[in-house]
PDB file of C-alpha atoms in Angstrom:
ATOM      1  CA  MET E   1     -14.496   3.074   1.751  1.00 90.00           C
ATOM      2  CA  ASN E   2     -12.472   5.838   3.929  1.00 95.00           C
ATOM      3  CA  GLY E   3      -8.948   4.565   5.104  1.00 96.00           C
ATOM      4  CA  TYR E   4      -5.489   5.224   5.448  1.00 97.00           C
ATOM      5  CA  ILE E   5      -2.311   4.065   3.174  1.00 96.00           C
ATOM      6  CA  ASN E   6       1.010   4.279   4.323  1.00 95.00           C
ATOM      7  CA  ALA E   7       4.109   4.228   2.154  1.00 95.00           C
ATOM      8  CA  GLN E   8       7.074   1.546   2.943  1.00 95.00           C
ATOM      9  CA  ILE E   9      10.290   3.232   3.646  1.00 94.00           C
ATOM     10  CA  THR E  10      13.380   1.319   2.923  1.00 90.00           C
ATOM     11  CA  VAL E  11      16.623   2.341   4.373  1.00 88.00           C
ATOM     12  CA  GLN E  12      19.641   0.473   2.507  1.00 89.00           C
ATOM     13  CA  GLY E  13      22.157  -1.347   4.583  1.00 88.00           C
ATOM     14  CA  TYR E  14      25.987   0.189   4.356  1.00 89.00           C
ATOM     15  CA  ILE E  15      29.422  -0.323   5.479  1.00 89.00           C
ATOM     16  CA  ASN E  16      30.156   1.913   8.695  1.00 88.00           C
ATOM     17  CA  ASP E  17      33.621   3.519   9.589  1.00 90.00           C
ATOM     18  CA  ASP E  18      35.183   0.455  11.285  1.00 90.00           C
ATOM     19  CA  GLY E  19      34.314  -1.749   7.799  1.00 88.00           C
ATOM     20  CA  ILE E  20      31.269  -3.439   9.685  1.00 90.00           C
ATOM     21  CA  PRO E  21      28.440  -3.798   7.611  1.00 90.00           C
ATOM     22  CA  VAL E  22      25.095  -2.275   9.046  1.00 88.00           C
ATOM     23  CA  SER E  23      22.068  -4.121   7.899  1.00 89.00           C
ATOM     24  CA  GLY E  24      18.930  -2.158   6.148  1.00 88.00           C
ATOM     25  CA  SER E  25      15.694  -1.621   7.624  1.00 90.00           C
ATOM     26  CA  THR E  26      12.270  -1.025   6.267  1.00 91.00           C
ATOM     27  CA  SER E  27       9.300   1.059   8.245  1.00 93.00           C
ATOM     28  CA  TRP E  28       6.399   2.493   7.649  1.00 94.00           C
ATOM     29  CA  GLY E  29       5.598   6.346   6.832  1.00 93.00           C
ATOM     30  CA  THR E  30       2.817   8.131   8.437  1.00 94.00           C
ATOM     31  CA  ASP E  31      -1.007   7.734   8.050  1.00 94.00           C
ATOM     32  CA  ILE E  32      -2.615   9.377   4.668  1.00 95.00           C
ATOM     33  CA  GLU E  33      -6.219   9.750   4.226  1.00 95.00           C
ATOM     34  CA  CYS E  34      -7.596   7.930   1.188  1.00 95.00           C
ATOM     35  CA  LYS E  35     -10.865   6.245  -0.143  1.00 96.00           C
ATOM     36  CA  TYR E  36     -10.416   2.625  -1.256  1.00 95.00           C
ATOM     37  CA  PHE E  37     -13.164  -0.135  -2.734  1.00 92.00           C
ATOM     38  CA  ALA E  38     -12.110  -3.807  -3.778  1.00 88.00           C
ATOM     39  CA  ASN E  39     -11.676  -4.446  -7.507  1.00 86.00           C
ATOM     40  CA  ILE E  40     -11.373  -8.316  -6.630  1.00 79.00           C
ATOM     41  CA  ASN E  41     -11.816  -9.757  -3.053  1.00 72.00           C
ATOM     42  CA  ASN E  42     -12.512 -13.538  -2.758  1.00 71.00           C
ATOM     43  CA  ASN E  43     -11.331 -16.849  -1.190  1.00 70.00           C
ATOM     44  CA  LYS E  44     -11.468 -18.629  -4.321  1.00 70.00           C
ATOM     45  CA  GLY E  45      -7.695 -18.678  -4.911  1.00 66.00           C
ATOM     46  CA  ARG E  46      -6.670 -22.704  -4.863  1.00 70.00           C
ATOM     47  CA  TYR E  47      -3.224 -24.487  -4.542  1.00 73.00           C
ATOM     48  CA  PRO E  48      -2.861 -28.084  -3.966  1.00 79.00           C
ATOM     49  CA  ASP E  49      -2.312 -27.839  -0.311  1.00 78.00           C
ATOM     50  CA  GLY E  50      -4.950 -25.137   0.457  1.00 76.00           C
ATOM     51  CA  VAL E  51      -6.434 -22.014  -0.470  1.00 72.00           C
ATOM     52  CA  PHE E  52      -5.609 -18.339  -0.693  1.00 70.00           C
ATOM     53  CA  LYS E  53      -7.555 -14.874  -0.656  1.00 71.00           C
ATOM     54  CA  GLN E  54      -7.343 -12.820  -3.767  1.00 77.00           C
ATOM     55  CA  SER E  55      -7.470  -9.158  -3.355  1.00 82.00           C
ATOM     56  CA  ALA E  56      -6.944  -6.149  -5.566  1.00 89.00           C
ATOM     57  CA  PHE E  57      -7.774  -2.607  -4.713  1.00 93.00           C
ATOM     58  CA  MET E  58      -8.480   1.083  -6.186  1.00 95.00           C
ATOM     59  CA  ILE E  59      -7.320   3.674  -3.961  1.00 95.00           C
ATOM     60  CA  THR E  60      -7.327   7.517  -4.211  1.00 95.00           C
ATOM     61  CA  THR E  61      -5.717  10.225  -1.928  1.00 95.00           C
ATOM     62  CA  GLU E  62      -5.797  13.672  -2.232  1.00 93.00           C
ATOM     63  CA  ASP E  63      -1.821  13.952  -1.368  1.00 90.00           C
ATOM     64  CA  MET E  64      -0.468  14.708  -4.981  1.00 90.00           C
ATOM     65  CA  SER E  65       2.952  14.202  -3.824  1.00 90.00           C
ATOM     66  CA  PHE E  66       2.304  10.408  -2.826  1.00 91.00           C
ATOM     67  CA  ASP E  67       4.624   8.064  -4.292  1.00 91.00           C
ATOM     68  CA  ALA E  68       5.653   4.510  -3.298  1.00 92.00           C
ATOM     69  CA  ASN E  69       6.435   1.237  -4.454  1.00 94.00           C
ATOM     70  CA  ILE E  70       4.786  -0.836  -1.534  1.00 95.00           C
ATOM     71  CA  ILE E  71       1.945   0.661   0.428  1.00 95.00           C
ATOM     72  CA  ARG E  72      -0.387  -0.786   3.500  1.00 96.00           C
ATOM     73  CA  LEU E  73      -3.965   0.024   3.387  1.00 96.00           C
ATOM     74  CA  LYS E  74      -5.871   0.400   6.620  1.00 96.00           C
ATOM     75  CA  ASP E  75      -9.542   0.857   7.082  1.00 94.00           C
ATOM     76  CA  ARG E  76     -10.934   3.698   9.012  1.00 95.00           C
ATOM     77  CA  LYS E  77     -10.599   2.097  12.620  1.00 95.00           C
ATOM     78  CA  GLY E  78      -7.119   1.476  11.851  1.00 93.00           C
ATOM     79  CA  ASN E  79      -7.153  -2.293  11.208  1.00 95.00           C
ATOM     80  CA  VAL E  80      -4.544  -3.637   8.378  1.00 94.00           C
ATOM     81  CA  VAL E  81      -6.509  -4.467   4.804  1.00 92.00           C
ATOM     82  CA  CYS E  82      -3.228  -5.450   3.054  1.00 91.00           C
ATOM     83  CA  GLU E  83       0.119  -4.691   2.346  1.00 93.00           C
ATOM     84  CA  LYS E  84       0.860  -4.683  -1.525  1.00 93.00           C
ATOM     85  CA  GLU E  85       3.078  -3.960  -4.407  1.00 94.00           C
ATOM     86  CA  VAL E  86       1.756  -0.862  -6.222  1.00 95.00           C
ATOM     87  CA  GLN E  87       0.847  -2.033  -9.606  1.00 94.00           C
ATOM     88  CA  SER E  88       0.007   1.619 -11.131  1.00 94.00           C
ATOM     89  CA  LEU E  89       0.087   5.296  -9.513  1.00 93.00           C
ATOM     90  CA  GLU E  90      -1.760   7.941 -11.701  1.00 93.00           C
ATOM     91  CA  GLU E  91      -2.289  11.556 -11.204  1.00 93.00           C
ATOM     92  CA  LEU E  92      -6.074  12.463 -11.490  1.00 93.00           C
ATOM     93  CA  GLU E  93      -5.495  16.269 -12.612  1.00 90.00           C
ATOM     94  CA  ASN E  94      -9.135  17.528 -13.053  1.00 92.00           C
ATOM     95  CA  VAL E  95     -10.450  16.033  -9.375  1.00 92.00           C
ATOM     96  CA  GLN E  96      -6.721  16.756  -8.029  1.00 92.00           C
ATOM     97  CA  ARG E  97      -6.450  13.405  -6.882  1.00 94.00           C
ATOM     98  CA  ILE E  98      -3.734  10.212  -7.034  1.00 94.00           C
ATOM     99  CA  LYS E  99      -5.010   7.052  -7.938  1.00 95.00           C
ATOM    100  CA  ILE E 100      -3.139   3.924  -6.899  1.00 95.00           C
ATOM    101  CA  THR E 101      -3.888   0.486  -7.968  1.00 94.00           C
ATOM    102  CA  VAL E 102      -2.819  -2.532  -5.961  1.00 93.00           C
TER     103      VAL E 102
END
């Protein structure tokens, strides 16, 4: 499926000139076009008090400079599919794409 990914951008906290701590923050980068499909996408996860959704995706993008630790995956309409930690990031030289597994 076609969609978009965003890298999570983290700004570290610091101490300003007056010695007052300033907290860090996180934001999302710009939309980058991608193609994705689900490796796992089911509602079979269970724990004593309820259930949870299991999901894992493989994503490819043409942006060869893409790098992130946490990404947000959106469908082509802009709806958030998931926000996950990147498990692996691999350059596919022959097809000039980046393969991301979350």
